XYZ file of C-alpha atoms in Angstrom:
633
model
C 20.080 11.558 42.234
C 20.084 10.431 45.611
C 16.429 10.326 45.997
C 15.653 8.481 49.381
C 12.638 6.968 47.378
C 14.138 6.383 44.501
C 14.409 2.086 45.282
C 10.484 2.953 45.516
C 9.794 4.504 42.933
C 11.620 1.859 41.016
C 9.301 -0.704 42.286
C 6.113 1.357 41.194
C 7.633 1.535 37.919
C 7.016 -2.105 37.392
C 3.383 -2.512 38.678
C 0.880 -1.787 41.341
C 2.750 -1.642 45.032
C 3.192 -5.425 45.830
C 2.334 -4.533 49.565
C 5.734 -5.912 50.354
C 7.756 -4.722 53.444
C 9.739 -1.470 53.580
C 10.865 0.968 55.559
C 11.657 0.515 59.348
C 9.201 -1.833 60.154
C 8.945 -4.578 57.461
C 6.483 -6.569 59.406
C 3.876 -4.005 60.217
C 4.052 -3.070 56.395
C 3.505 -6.825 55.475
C 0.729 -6.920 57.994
C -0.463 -3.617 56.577
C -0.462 -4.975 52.839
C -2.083 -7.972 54.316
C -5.489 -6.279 55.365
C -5.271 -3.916 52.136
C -5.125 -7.256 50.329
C -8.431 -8.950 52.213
C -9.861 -5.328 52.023
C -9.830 -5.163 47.975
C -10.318 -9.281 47.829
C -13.649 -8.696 49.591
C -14.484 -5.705 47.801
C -13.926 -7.838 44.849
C -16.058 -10.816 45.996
C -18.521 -8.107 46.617
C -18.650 -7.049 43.108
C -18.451 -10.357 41.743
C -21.681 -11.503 43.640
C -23.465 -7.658 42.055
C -23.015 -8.903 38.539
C -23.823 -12.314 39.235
C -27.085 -11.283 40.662
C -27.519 -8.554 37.801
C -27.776 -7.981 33.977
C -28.254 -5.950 30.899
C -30.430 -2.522 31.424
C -31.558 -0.116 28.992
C -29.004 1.663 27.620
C -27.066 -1.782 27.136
C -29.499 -2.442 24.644
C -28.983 0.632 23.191
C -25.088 -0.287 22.703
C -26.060 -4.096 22.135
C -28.605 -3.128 19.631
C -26.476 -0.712 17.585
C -23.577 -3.287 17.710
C -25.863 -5.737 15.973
C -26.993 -3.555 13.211
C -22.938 -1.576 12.337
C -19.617 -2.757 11.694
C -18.516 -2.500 15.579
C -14.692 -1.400 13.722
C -16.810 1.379 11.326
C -15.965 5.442 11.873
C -19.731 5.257 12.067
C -20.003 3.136 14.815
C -17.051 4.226 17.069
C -18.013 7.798 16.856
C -21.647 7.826 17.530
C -23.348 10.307 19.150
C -25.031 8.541 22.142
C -27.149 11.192 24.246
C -24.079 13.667 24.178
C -21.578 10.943 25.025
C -18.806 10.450 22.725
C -17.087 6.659 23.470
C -15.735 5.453 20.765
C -13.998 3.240 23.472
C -16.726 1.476 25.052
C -18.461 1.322 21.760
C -15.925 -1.095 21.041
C -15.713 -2.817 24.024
C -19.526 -3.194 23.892
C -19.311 -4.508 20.390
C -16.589 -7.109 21.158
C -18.852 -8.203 23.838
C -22.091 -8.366 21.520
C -20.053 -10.158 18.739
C -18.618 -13.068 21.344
C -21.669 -13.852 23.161
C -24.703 -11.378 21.853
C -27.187 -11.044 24.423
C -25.485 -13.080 26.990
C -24.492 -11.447 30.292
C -21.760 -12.726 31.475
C -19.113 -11.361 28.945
C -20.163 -7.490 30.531
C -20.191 -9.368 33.963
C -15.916 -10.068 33.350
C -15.362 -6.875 31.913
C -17.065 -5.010 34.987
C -14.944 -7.097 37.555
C -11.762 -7.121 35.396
C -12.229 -3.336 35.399
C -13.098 -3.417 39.249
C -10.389 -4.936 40.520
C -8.080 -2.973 38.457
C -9.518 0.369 39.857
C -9.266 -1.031 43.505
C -5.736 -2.197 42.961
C -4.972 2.066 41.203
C -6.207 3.468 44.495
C -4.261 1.511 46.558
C -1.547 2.304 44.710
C -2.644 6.269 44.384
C -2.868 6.484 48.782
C 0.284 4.322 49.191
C 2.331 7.248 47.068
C 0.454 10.404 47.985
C 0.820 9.603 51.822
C 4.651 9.499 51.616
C 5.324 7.697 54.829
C 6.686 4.754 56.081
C 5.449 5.118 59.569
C 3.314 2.363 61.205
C 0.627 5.168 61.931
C 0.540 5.979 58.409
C 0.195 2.730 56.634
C -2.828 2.082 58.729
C -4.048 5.034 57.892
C -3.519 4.179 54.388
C -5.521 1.554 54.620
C -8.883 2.860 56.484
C -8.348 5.675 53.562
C -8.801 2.569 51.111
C -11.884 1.201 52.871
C -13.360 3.901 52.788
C -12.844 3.848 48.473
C -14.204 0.429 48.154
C -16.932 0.353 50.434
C -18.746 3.811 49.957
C -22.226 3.693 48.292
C -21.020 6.094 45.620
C -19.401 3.770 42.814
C -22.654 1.123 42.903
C -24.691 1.949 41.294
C -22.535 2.923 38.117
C -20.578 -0.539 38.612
C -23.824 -2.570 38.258
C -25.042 -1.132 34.982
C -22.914 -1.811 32.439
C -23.124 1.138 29.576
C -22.300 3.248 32.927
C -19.765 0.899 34.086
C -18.277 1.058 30.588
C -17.746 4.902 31.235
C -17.003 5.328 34.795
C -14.397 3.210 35.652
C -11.921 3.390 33.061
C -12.025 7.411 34.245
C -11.771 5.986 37.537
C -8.518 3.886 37.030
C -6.774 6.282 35.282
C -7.379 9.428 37.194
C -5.799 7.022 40.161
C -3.137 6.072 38.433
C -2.441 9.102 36.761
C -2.072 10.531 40.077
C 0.697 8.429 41.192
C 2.386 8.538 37.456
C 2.736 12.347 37.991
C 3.485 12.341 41.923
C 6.651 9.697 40.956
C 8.043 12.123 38.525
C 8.158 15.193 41.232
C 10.028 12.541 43.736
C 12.143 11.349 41.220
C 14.287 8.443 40.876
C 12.033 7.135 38.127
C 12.400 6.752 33.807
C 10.318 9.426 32.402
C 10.242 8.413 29.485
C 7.997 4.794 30.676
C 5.865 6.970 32.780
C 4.851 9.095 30.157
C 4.396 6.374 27.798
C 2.200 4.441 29.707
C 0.357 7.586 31.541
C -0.423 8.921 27.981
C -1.719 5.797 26.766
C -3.997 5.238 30.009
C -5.332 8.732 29.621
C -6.142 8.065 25.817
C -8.355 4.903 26.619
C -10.102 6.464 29.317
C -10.936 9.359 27.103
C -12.157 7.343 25.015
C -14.769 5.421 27.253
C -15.753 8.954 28.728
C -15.937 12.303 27.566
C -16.117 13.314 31.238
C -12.531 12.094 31.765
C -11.425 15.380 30.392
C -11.835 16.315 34.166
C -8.650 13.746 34.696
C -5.818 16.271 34.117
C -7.102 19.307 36.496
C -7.245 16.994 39.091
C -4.167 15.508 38.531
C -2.026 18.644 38.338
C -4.000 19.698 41.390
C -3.059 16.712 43.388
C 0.324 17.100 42.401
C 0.858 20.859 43.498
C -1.085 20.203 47.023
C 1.466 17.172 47.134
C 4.438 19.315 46.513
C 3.464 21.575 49.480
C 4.465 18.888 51.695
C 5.922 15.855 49.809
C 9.307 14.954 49.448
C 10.047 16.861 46.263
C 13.079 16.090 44.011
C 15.621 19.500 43.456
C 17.652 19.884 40.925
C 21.517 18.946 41.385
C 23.418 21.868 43.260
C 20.246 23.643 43.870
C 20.314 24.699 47.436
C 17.024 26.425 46.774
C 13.318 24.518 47.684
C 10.638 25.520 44.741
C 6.993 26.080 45.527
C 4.539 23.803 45.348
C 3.049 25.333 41.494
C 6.651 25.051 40.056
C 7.489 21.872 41.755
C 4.585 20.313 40.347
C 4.853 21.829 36.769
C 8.753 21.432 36.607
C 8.878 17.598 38.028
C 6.638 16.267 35.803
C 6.614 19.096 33.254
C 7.482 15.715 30.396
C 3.765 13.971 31.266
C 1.836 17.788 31.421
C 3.596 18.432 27.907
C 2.110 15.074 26.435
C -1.450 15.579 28.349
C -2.650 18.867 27.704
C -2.134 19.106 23.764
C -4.366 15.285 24.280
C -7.045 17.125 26.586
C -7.218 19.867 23.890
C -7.541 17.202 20.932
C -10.237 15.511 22.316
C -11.841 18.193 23.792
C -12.057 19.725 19.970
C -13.169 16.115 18.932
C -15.505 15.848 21.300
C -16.949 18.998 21.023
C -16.894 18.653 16.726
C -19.025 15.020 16.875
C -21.876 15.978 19.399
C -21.862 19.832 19.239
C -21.374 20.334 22.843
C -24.971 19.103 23.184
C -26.362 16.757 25.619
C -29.376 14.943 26.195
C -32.528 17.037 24.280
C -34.866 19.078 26.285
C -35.028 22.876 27.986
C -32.133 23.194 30.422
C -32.776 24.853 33.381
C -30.525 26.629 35.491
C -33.009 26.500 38.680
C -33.681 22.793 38.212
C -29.587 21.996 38.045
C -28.954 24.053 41.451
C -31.979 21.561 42.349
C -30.510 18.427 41.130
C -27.272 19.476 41.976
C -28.062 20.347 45.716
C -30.156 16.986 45.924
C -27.021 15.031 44.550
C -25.177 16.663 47.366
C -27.363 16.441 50.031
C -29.079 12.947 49.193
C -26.483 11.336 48.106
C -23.063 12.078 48.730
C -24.070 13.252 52.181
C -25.910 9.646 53.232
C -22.699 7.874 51.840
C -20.652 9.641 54.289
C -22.307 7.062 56.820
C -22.938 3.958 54.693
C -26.153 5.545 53.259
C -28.923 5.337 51.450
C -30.734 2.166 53.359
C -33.713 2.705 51.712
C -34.150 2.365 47.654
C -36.835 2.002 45.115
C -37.449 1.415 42.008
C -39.777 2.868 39.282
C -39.802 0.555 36.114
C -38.057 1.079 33.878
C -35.926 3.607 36.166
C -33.445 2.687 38.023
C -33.178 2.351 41.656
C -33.004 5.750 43.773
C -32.026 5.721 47.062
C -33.991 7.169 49.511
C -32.282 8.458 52.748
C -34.217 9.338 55.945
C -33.427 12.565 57.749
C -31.660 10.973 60.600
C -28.918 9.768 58.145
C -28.736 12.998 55.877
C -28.120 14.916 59.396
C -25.891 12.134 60.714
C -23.629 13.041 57.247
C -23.430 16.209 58.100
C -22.037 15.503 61.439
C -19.510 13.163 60.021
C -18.540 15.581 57.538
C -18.332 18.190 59.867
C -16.400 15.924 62.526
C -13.847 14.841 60.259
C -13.125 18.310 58.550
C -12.697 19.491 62.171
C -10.088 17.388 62.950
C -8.400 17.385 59.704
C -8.231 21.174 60.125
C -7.029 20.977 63.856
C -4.114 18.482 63.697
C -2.901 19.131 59.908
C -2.993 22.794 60.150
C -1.839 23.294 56.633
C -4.450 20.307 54.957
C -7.513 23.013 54.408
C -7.130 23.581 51.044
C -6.971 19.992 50.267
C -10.261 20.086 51.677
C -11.624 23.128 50.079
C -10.085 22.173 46.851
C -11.826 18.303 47.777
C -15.188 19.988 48.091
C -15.042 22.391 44.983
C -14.197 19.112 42.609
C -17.393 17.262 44.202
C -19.953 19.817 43.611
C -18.493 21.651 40.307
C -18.734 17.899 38.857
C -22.580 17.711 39.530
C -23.077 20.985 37.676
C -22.121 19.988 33.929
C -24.028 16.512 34.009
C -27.433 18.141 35.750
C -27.555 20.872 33.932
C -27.488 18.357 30.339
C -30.166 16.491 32.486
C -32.265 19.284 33.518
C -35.426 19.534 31.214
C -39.166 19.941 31.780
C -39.367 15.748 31.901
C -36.806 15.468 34.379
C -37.627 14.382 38.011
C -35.703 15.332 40.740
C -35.124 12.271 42.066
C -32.729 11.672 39.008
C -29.794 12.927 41.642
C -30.540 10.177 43.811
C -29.599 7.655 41.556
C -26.293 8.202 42.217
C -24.803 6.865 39.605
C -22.501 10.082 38.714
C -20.537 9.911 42.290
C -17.964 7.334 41.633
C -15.042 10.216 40.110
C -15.529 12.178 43.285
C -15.273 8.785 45.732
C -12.060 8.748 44.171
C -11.423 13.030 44.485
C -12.325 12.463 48.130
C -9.770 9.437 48.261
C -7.058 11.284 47.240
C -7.583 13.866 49.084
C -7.903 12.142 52.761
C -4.334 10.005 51.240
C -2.788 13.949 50.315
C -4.498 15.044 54.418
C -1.894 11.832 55.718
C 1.082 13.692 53.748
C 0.668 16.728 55.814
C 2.964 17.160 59.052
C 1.340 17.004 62.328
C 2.377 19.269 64.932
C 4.636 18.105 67.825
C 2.379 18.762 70.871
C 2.336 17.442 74.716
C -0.062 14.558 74.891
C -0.177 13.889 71.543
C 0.253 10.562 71.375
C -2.723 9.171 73.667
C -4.834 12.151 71.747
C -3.719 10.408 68.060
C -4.373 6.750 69.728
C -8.117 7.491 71.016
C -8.345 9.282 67.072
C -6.912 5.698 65.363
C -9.437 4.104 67.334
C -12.157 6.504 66.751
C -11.424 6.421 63.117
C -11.225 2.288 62.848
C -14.328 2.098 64.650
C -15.911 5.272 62.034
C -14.649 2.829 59.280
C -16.017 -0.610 60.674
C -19.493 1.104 61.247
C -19.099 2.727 57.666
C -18.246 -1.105 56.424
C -21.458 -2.275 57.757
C -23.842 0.302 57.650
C -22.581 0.225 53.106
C -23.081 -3.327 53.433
C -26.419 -3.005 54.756
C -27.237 -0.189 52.220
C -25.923 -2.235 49.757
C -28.470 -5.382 50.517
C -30.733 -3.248 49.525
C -30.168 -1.643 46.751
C -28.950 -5.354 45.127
C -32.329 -6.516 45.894
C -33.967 -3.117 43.980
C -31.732 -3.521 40.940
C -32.743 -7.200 40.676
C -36.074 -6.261 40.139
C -35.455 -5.770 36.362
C -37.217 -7.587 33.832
C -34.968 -7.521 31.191
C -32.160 -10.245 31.856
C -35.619 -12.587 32.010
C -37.288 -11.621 28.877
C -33.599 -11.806 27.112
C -33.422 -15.489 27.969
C -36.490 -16.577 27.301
C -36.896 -14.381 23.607
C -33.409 -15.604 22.963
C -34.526 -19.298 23.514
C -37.750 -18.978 21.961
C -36.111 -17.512 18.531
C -33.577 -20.385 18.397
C -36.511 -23.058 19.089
C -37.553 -22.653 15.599
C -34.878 -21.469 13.065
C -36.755 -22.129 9.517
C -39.645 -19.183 10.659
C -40.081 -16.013 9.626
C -40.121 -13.284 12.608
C -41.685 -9.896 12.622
C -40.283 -7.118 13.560
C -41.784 -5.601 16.992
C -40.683 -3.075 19.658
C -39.627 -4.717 22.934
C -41.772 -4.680 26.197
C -42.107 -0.822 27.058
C -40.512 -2.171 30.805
C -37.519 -3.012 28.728
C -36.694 -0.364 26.414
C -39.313 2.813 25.182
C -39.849 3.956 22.060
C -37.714 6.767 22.559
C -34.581 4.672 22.122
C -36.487 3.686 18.486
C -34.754 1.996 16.411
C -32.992 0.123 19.147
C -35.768 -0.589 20.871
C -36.875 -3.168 17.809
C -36.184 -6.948 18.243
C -34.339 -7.000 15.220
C -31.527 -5.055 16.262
C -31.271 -6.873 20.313
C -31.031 -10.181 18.604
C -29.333 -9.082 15.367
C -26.612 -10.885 16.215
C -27.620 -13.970 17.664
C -26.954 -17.219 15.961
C -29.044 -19.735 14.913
C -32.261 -18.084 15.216
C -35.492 -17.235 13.517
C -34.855 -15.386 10.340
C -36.911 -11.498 10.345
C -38.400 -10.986 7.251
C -41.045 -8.925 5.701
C -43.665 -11.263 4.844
C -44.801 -14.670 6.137
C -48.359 -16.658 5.741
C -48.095 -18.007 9.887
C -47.764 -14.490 12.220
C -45.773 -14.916 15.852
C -44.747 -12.866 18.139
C -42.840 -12.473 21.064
C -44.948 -11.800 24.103
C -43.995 -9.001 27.392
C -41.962 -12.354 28.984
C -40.022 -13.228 25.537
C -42.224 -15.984 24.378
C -43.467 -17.215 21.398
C -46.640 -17.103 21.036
C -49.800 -16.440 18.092
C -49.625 -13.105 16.676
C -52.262 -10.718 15.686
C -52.443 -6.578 14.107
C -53.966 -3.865 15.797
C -56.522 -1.909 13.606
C -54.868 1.125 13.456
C -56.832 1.562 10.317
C -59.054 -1.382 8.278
C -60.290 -1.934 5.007
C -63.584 -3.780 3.445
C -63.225 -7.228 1.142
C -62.907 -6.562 -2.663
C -66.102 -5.706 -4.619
C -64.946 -9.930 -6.269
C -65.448 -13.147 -4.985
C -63.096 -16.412 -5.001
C -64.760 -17.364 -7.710
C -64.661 -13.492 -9.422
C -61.347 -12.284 -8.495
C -61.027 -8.681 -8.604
C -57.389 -8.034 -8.694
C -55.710 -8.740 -11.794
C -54.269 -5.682 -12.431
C -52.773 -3.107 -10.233
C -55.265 -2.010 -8.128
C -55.904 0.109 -4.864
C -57.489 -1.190 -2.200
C -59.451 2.215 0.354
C -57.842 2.311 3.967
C -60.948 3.776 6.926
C -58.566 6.640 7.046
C -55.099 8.134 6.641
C -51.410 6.651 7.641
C -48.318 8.636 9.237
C -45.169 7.964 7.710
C -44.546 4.686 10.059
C -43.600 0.681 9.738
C -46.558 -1.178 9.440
C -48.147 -4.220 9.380
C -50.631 -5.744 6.914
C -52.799 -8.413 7.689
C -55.034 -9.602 4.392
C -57.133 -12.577 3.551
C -57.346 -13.640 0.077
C -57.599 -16.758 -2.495
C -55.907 -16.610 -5.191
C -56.814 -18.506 -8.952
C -53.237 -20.156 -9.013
C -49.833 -19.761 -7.238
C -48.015 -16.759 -8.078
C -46.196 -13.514 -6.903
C -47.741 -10.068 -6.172
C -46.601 -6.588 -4.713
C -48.020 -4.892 -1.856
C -47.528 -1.242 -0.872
C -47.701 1.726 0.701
C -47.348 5.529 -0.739
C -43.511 6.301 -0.279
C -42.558 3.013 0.375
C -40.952 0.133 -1.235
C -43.559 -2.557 -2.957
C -42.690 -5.901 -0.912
C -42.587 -8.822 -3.022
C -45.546 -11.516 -2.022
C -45.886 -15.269 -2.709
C -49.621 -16.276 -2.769
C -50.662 -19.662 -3.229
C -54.121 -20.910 -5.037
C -57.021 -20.886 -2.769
C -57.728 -19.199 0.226
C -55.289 -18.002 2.818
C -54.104 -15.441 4.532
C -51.009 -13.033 4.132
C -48.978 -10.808 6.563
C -47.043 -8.410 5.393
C -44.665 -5.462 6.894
C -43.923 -2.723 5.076
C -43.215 1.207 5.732
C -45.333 3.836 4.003
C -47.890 6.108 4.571
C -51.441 7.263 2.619
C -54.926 6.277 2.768
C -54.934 2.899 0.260
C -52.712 0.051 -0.360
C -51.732 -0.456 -3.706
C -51.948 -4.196 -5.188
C -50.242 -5.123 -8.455
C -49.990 -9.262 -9.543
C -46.626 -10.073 -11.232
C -47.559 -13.817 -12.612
C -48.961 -13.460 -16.008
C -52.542 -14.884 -15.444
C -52.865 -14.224 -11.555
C -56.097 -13.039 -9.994
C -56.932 -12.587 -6.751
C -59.639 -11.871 -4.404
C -59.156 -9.681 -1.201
C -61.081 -10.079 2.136
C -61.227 -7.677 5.017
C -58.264 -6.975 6.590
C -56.414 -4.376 8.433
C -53.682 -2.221 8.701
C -51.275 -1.450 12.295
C -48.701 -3.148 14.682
C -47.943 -6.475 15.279
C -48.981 -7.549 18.604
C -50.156 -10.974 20.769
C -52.707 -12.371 19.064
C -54.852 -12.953 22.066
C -55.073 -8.439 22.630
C -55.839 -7.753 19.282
C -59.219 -10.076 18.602
């Protein structure tokens, strides 16, 4: 066909728009490219200097402490269940990371900006092909459409942690580029056959980081009818006929929606078959998700609109929650307001871009609040704003789809449309800066984690002295809570860290790691004790099995035994607990003392010596958790 954007297409074919001159006015469009170019570089610096400044938090110890205990290639693995997610893809990509450098930071740090950069470079690509114009006013406009991507508040603070990272932007690069795939096939000019290929494979990974990508294809068949309205939209040969936008959109790239939706309907049936449609546990709520849901709106996505929140805080072991005064919530408002005005008044036929733009941001809060919404859930969970960074991208796409609407031919329209592209570059430096500001802040309130310390230092302390054996203990309750149990155990952060302390089950010399990751004397809380043996050293009253009274009864649990003794010669004995396994114990002739970590339950521990001829004596002792020695005198 003679498609007059067929050479163009052509180009997009074989990567991301090189920014390269075309049209009527090659030099504005390699100035243009120029400043999209130092727009994304910076952006990318920007990001660079987050993760630098940044590390692991909770639920990356959740993914680093299940990649240490599984084969990160097992079924089991892949397909876990984590808190209604199913991502078998960032399982993976978590597991790689924990097998090349466990704990470490910097191998999530590369995968964050590696991911970044490729989601800046998608948009810019997605606004170059949904505006559709060569004009100098357009590729400018382009471009303040892009700044406005990479510098809105909105895809933070899901960048900076990296489980949500891990999620977010593989969804975000695909649902951009997906875009564009599809918007290429209704121009035509293009192979099919490549872009469905490599659309279909795109779509499959980010499904597979994010259940939530599922969203992807409505959004893309959306944006691809309200492009069709206006668009330059390929017709079949000898056609003098022009189809409507629906058909345009489902006939052009009919090949790509035939390959998507039977892949939206697998996975959705996947998904729905490995976590039961359930999400996190709790009550839901339908009055506390219109709450969360209106907060989200009007707290966060609102603020953003003008570079917002300035303020943030931080809760340990929450994350940071922005805080926005009512000045900048109303000032929001006004942009919104301001900028849906004139979007209405000079592209006339642009208002259900907007309405459709709108719909997508709040029906996306609704799903993921109402999974949140329980009787333990704050509000201030929506100001987080970690669940914004798909509709940054909606509202992208749609102010790149507002450029690809005609503007009416109208006296005086000229000076009117040069006071708005000065008005609007000014709206975008102030946006720049006032995100940048916002942005200060919120670094310095996600750098007020403990964890990336205490990893270092526990890390260091367990490969200071390889030939002991370690406990194991829960990590600092800042770090990770019991409620992530068993992940939250130090066995399964460092599992995979070479060259370390060995964890064991018994050991004659107790340590611990203390709340900053060092080693230090350990002790055993007296969760329940129990009085010396009715012997003496010289009288040893074990020599056959023999149970020993606890002050009172034991839950089901992991415990830890702490027991003098002295022995008559050197020898092995078992130690146990009702319902649990007898652990194996070397004692050595005289007196000592003996740690020992089992899991049980009951009211006595049972005693039984193994070496023909072995007696021993037991002292008081005492039954609990291991702990710093110094807490527990």
């Amino acid at each position: 066909m003679g498609s007059p954007l067929g050479e163009d297409g052509a180009r997009t074919i074989r990567g991301v728009d090189r920014l390269a001159s075309r049209g009527n006015a090659p030099g504005k469009r390699s100035v243009v490219g120029l400043v999209a170019v130092g727009l994304i570089a910076a952006y990318v610096a920007t990001r660079i200097v987050l993760v630098a400044t940044g590390g692991f938090y909770w639920d990356d110890l959740i993914l680093i402490g299940r990649a240490s205990t599984h084969n990160v290639f097992g079924w089991e693995y892949l397909t876990h269940n984590h808190d209604g997610h199913f991502m078998p893809g960032a399982f993976l990509v978590a597991g790689l990371t924990t097998l090349l450098a466990p704990t470490h930071w910097w191998p999530a740090a590369v995968t964050l900006v590696v991911l970044a950069t490729a989601v800046a470079l998608a948009v810019w690509r997605m606004i170059r092909i949904l505006s559709d114009s060569d004009s100098a006013r357009s590729q400018w406009a382009q471009v303040l459409v892009l700044a406005f991507f990479l510098f809105t508040p909105m895809t933070v603070p899901s960048y900076v942690w990296w489980s949500a990272g891990l999620n977010s932007l593989p969804m975000q690069f695909a649902m951009a580029w997906l875009i564009g795939d599809a918007v290429l096939l209704c121009r035509g000019g293009v192979s099919t056959r490549l872009i469905v290929v490599r659309s279909s494979l795109i779509y499959l990974a980010a499904l597979a980081c994010f259940e939530k990508s599922l969203y992807i294809l409505p959004v893309v068949f959306l944006s691809t009818v309200l492009w069709c309205r206006f668009g330059r939209v390929r017709t079949d040969r000898g056609s003098s006929s022009i189809p409507g936008p629906l058909a345009a959109a489902f006939v052009g790239a009919r090949p790509l929606w035939q390959v998507l939706a039977p892949l939206t309907v697998v996975w959705a049936v996947v998904f729905l078959s490995v976590t039961g449609g359930q999400g996190a546990a709790g009550q839901h709520s339908v009055g506390q998700t219109l709450h969360l849901t209106w907060r989200t709106i009007n707290n966060a996505v609102i603020p953003s609109l003008v570079g917002g929140p300035w303020t943030w805080d931080r809760w340990i072991p929450s994350p940071p929650m922005g805080f926005a005064p009512l000045w900048q919530i109303l000032s929001g408002w006004a942009v919104l307001a301001i900028v849906v005005g004139v979007i209405v008044k000079l592209r006339r036929g642009a208002w259900p871009i907007v309405v459709a733009a709108a719909a997508y941001v709040v029906a996306a809060q609704i799903p993921v609040m109402w999974n949140r919404s329980s009787a333990n859930t704050a509000l201030e969970l929506a100001q987080t704003m970690r669940y914004l960074p798909d509709s940054a991208l909606v509202m992208a796409a749609a102010l790149a789809l507002v450029l690809a609407v005609p503007a009416p031919e109208r006296a005086g329209t000229a000076e009117r449309r040069g006071a708005l592209r000065v008005g609007a570059g000014a709206a975008v430096a102030v946006l720049v800066v006032s995100s940048g500001w916002g942005l200060l802040h919120f670094s310095q309130s996600w750098r007020n984690n403990p964890t990336p310390e205490y990893l270092r230092t526990a890390r260091a302390s367990l490969q200071s002295d390889t030939g002991r054996t370690m406990f194991d203990q829960a990590l600092p309750l800042e770090i990770l809570t019991p409620v992530a149990n068993p992940e939250n155990q130090i066995s399964h952060t460092f599992g995979r860290v070479r060259n370390r302390a060995r964890f064991g089950t018994v050991t004659d010399d107790l340590k611990v790691l203390d709340k900053r990751g060092r080693l230090v004397a350990g002790g055993v809380t007296p969760a329940r004790t129990f009085a010396a043996g009715a012997g003496s050293c010289a009288a040893p009253e074990v020599r056959g099995v023999t149970r020993v009274p606890l002050s009172g009864p034991l839950l089901n649990w992991t415990w830890t035994i702490a027991m003098g003794y002295c022995a008559n010669r050197d020898g092995q004995m078992t130690v146990a607990l009702v319902g649990g396994t007898p652990m194996v114990v070397d004692v050595r002739a005289g007196l000592h003392v003996v740690y020992v970590q089992t899991t049980g339950r009951g009211t006595a521990i049972t005693l039984r010596p193994l070496t023909p001829g072995l007696a021993v004596h037991t002292g008081a002792g005492r039954v609990g958790e291991v702990a710093e020695g110094e807490l527990v005198k």
